[in-house]
Each structure stands twice: as C-alpha cells, then as structure tokens.
Short mmCIF file of C-alpha atoms in Angstrom, two decimals:
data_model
loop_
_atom_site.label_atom_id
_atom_site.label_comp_id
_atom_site.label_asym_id
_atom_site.label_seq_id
_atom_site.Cartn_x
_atom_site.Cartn_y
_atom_site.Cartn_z
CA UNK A 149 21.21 -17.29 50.92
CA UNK A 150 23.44 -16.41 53.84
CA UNK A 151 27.41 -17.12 54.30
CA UNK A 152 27.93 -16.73 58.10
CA UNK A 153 31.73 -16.00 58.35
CA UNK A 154 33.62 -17.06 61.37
CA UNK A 155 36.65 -16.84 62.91
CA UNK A 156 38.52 -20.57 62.99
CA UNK A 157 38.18 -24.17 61.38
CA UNK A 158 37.10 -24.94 65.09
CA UNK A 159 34.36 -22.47 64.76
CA UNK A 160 33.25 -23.98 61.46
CA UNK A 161 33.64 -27.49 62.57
CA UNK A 162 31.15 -27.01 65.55
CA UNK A 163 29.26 -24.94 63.36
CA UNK A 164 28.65 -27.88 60.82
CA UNK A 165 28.61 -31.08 64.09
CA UNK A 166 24.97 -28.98 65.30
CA UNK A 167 23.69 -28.22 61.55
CA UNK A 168 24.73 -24.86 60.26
CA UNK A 169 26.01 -25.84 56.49
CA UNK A 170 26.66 -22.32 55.61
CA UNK A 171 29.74 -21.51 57.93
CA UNK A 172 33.23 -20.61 56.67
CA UNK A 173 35.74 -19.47 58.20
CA UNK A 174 38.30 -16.33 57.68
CA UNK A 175 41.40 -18.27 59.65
CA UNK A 176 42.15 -15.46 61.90
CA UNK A 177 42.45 -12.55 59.10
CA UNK A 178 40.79 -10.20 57.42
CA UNK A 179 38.25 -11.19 54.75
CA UNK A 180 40.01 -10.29 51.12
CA UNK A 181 38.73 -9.21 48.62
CA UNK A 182 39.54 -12.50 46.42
CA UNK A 183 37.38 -14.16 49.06
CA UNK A 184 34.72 -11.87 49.42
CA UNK A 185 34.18 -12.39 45.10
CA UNK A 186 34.18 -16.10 45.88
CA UNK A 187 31.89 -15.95 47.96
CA UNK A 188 29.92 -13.83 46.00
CA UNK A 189 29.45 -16.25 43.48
CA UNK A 190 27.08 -17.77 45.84
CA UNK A 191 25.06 -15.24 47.55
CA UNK A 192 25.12 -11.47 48.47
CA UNK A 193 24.59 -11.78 52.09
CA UNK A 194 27.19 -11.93 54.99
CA UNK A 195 27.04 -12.26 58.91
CA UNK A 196 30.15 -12.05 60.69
CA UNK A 197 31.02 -13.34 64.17
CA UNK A 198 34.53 -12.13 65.16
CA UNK A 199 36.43 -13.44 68.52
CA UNK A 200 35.16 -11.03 71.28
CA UNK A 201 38.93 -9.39 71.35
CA UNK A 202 40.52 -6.39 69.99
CA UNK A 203 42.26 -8.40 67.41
CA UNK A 204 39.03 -10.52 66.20
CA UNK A 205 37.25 -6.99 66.06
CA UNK A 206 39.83 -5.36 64.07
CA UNK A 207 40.12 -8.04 61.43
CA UNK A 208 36.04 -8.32 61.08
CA UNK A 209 36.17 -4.31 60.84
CA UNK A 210 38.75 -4.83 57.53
CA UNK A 211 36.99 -7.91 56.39
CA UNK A 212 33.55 -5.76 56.61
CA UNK A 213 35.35 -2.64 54.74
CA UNK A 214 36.27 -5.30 51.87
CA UNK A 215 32.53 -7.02 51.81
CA UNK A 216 31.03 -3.33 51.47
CA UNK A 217 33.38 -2.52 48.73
CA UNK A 218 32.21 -5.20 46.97
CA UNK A 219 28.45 -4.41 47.42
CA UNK A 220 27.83 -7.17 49.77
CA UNK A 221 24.42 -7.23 52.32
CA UNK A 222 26.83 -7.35 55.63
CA UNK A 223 26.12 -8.00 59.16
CA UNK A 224 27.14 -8.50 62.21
CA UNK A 225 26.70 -11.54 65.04
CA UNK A 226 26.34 -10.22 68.31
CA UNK A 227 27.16 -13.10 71.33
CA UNK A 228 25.51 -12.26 74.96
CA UNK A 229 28.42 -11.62 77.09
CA UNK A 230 27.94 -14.64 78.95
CA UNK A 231 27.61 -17.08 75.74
CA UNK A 232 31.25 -17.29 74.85
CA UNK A 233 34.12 -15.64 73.20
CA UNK A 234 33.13 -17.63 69.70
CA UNK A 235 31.41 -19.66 67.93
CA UNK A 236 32.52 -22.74 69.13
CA UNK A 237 31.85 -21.88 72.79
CA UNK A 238 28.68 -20.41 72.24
CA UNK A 239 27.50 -23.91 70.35
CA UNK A 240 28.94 -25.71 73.78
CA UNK A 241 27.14 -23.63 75.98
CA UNK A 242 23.87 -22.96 74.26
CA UNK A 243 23.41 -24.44 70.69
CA UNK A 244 20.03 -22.80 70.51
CA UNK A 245 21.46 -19.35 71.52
CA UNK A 246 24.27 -19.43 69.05
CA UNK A 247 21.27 -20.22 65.95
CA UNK A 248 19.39 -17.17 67.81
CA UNK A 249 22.55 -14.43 67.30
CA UNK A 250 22.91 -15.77 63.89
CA UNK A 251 19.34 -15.20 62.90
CA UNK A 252 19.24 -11.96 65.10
CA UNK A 253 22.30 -10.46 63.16
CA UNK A 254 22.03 -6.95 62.85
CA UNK A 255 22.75 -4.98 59.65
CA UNK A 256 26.51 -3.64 60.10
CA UNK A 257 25.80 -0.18 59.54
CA UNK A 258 23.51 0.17 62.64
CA UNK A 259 25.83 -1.63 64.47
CA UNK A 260 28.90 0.61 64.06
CA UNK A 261 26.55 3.99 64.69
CA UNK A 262 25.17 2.67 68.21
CA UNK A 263 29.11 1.55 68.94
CA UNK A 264 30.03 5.52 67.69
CA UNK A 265 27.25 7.19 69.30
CA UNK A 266 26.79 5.26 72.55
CA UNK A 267 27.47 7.03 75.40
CA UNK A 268 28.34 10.35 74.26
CA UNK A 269 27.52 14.08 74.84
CA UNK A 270 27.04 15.53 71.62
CA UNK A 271 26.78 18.78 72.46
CA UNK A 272 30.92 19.00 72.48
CA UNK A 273 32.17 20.24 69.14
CA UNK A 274 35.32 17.25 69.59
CA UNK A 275 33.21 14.73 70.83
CA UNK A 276 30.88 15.25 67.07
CA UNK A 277 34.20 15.20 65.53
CA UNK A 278 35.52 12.21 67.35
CA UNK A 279 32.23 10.37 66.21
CA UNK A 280 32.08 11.36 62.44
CA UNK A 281 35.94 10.49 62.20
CA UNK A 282 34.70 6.87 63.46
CA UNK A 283 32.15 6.59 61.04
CA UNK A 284 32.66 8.42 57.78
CA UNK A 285 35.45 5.31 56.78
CA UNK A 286 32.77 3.21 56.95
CA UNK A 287 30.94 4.74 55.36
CA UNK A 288 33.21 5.55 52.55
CA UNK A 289 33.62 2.05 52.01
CA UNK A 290 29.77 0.83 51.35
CA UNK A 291 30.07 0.97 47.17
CA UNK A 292 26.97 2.26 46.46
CA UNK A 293 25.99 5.86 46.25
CA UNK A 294 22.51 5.47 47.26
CA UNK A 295 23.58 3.73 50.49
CA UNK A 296 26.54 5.92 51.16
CA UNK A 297 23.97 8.94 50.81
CA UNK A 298 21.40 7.47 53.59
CA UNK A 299 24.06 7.11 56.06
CA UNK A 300 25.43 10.43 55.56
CA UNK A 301 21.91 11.43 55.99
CA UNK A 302 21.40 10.26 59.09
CA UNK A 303 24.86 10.34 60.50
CA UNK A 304 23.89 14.38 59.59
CA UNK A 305 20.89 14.36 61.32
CA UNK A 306 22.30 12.97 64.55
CA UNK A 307 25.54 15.16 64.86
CA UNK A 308 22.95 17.94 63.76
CA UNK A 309 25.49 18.90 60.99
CA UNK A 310 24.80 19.55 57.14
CA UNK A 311 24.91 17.13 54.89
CA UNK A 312 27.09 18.73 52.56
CA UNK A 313 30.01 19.33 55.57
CA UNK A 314 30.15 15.67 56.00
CA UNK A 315 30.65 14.90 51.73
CA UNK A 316 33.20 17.36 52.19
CA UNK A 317 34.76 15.15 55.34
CA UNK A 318 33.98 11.92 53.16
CA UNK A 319 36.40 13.21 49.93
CA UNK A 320 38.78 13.36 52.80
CA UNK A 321 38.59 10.18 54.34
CA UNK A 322 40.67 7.01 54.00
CA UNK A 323 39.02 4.10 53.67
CA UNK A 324 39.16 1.00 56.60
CA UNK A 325 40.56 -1.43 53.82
CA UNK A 326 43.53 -2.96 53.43
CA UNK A 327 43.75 -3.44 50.05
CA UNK A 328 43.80 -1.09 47.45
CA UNK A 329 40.63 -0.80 45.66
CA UNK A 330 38.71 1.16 42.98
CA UNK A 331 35.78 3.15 42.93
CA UNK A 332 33.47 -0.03 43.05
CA UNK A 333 35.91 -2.24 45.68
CA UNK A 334 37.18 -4.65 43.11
CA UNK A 335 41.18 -4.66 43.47
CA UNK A 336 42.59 -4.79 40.84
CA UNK A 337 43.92 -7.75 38.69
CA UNK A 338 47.90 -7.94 39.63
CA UNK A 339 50.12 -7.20 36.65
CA UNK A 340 52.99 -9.43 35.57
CA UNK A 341 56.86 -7.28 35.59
CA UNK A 342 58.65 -7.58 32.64
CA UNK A 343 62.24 -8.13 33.28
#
C-alpha cells in the first residue's frame, strides 16, 4: 500500500533487479496532478526520493504540493550522505540501506519544519518571518482542514505566534504548485475552444 516515487527509469529499474515492485518513476519532473489521481487509484500513500540536487529537490517540493492537494499520505526518503545521490547508487552501494530509507521515510510535513527551523535564532522578528514564509505554502497545500489546522498549530506554537496571525498569513499565501487547482487539488478538466 505504498508507491515509492523516484527520480529516473534507472532508478526504477534497479529498484525492481533487487525486489522493490512498487517503484515508479517521475522522469525528472514534477509529479502532476493527472499522475498523482493515477496513482491514487491504487493506494493513498507516497514516499519520494528526489536526486540529492537543487533541481531533484525542487521538482519533489512541486510534486509533494500536487500529492497534498490531492489528499495523499506523503513522505519523504532520506539517503545518508554517503549512500548516493539516488536510488540507483544507493542499491549499488548498499541494497539493504536503500530498503532501510524507504521503510524509515519520514512523514513530509516533519520533514520540511526541521529543514525551516534548523539552525535558527528565533528570537529575531525576520528570522520567524523568514521561517513561516517557508512553511505556510506547504501548508496551504495539504487539502484537508483538519491537517492544515494541526500544522498551523504547531508551526504557532514554535514561532510563539497566534494562531489566528498565521490563518491570516495562510489567506495570503500562494501555493508551491504548479498547476492550477481548486479548493480540494483536483485541476480542473481542460475545456475544448470553440472556433
């Protein structure tokens, strides 16, 4: 009941050669949300393991905005920095220790707080700011309210800010998609031009 979600055919290929069936892979882009309802159709649940470079991490942050729209479970595969850059080098080096990240995944939204909060003095005014700009799009894009409501929670607890300045940030926030989407993430159908 788990779709892990790599980067490249190579990935899923080596993925598949040392027994991990449940590998697909998002060619280098951003999830969309076409795929994401595909892959809905067989479970809920995503773990991601994007290429340890800026662009791999900024097409698993919009593939993750699209998967929360769409009220998927999402999270995220952490390599050790000396296990590889992917998938496929992680399975040459250390079969075992690429099974271990996957089963170790950690749920997305405690992954992108420790990246916002790690390392910084939060007794600056701009430095609070700086972290709630970082973290209210995601947040914006999980589709349900209950969820969205526990992160602002504690996202308010740990900036020591109230909760009500932060839904006021939220209505103010774009979202880290790139496709337009409606209040529940599901983009909508495209509509035929009539000449």
């Amino acid at each position: 009941n788990l779709a892990v979600v790599v980067e490249g055919q190579m990935d899923v290929i080596a993925c598949h050669q040392a027994g991990m069936k449940n590998v697909i892979a998002a060619s280098g882009t951003a999830l969309t949300a076409d795929q994401v309802r595909l892959i809905k159709r067989y479970t809920e649940n995503i773990a991601m393991a994007f290429d340890a470079d800026k662009a791999g991490e900024n097409a698993g942050k919009r593939g993750i905005a699209t998967a929360l729209g769409q009220g998927m479970n999402v999270k995220v595969i952490q390599l050790a920095d000396n296990a590889g850059k992917d998938a496929s080098e992680a399975i040459q080096k250390n079969p075992a220790g690429w099974f271990a990240a996957v089963q170790g995944a950690r749920e997305v939204m405690d992954w992108f707080f420790d990246r916002a909060f790690n390392g910084k003095d939060l007794s600056k005014a701009p430095v609070k700011r700086s972290v709630a700009s970082e973290l209210l799009p995601h947040i914006k894009s999980i589709s349900y309210a209950v969820e969205r409501e526990h992160w602002l929670s504690i996202l308010g607890d740990k900036l020591g800010i109230d909760i009500a300045v932060l839904r006021d940030e939220l209505k103010n926030t774009k979202m880290n998609s790139t496709e337009p989407t409606n209040k529940r993430g599901v983009t909508p159908a495209p509509t035929a031009k009539i000449a």
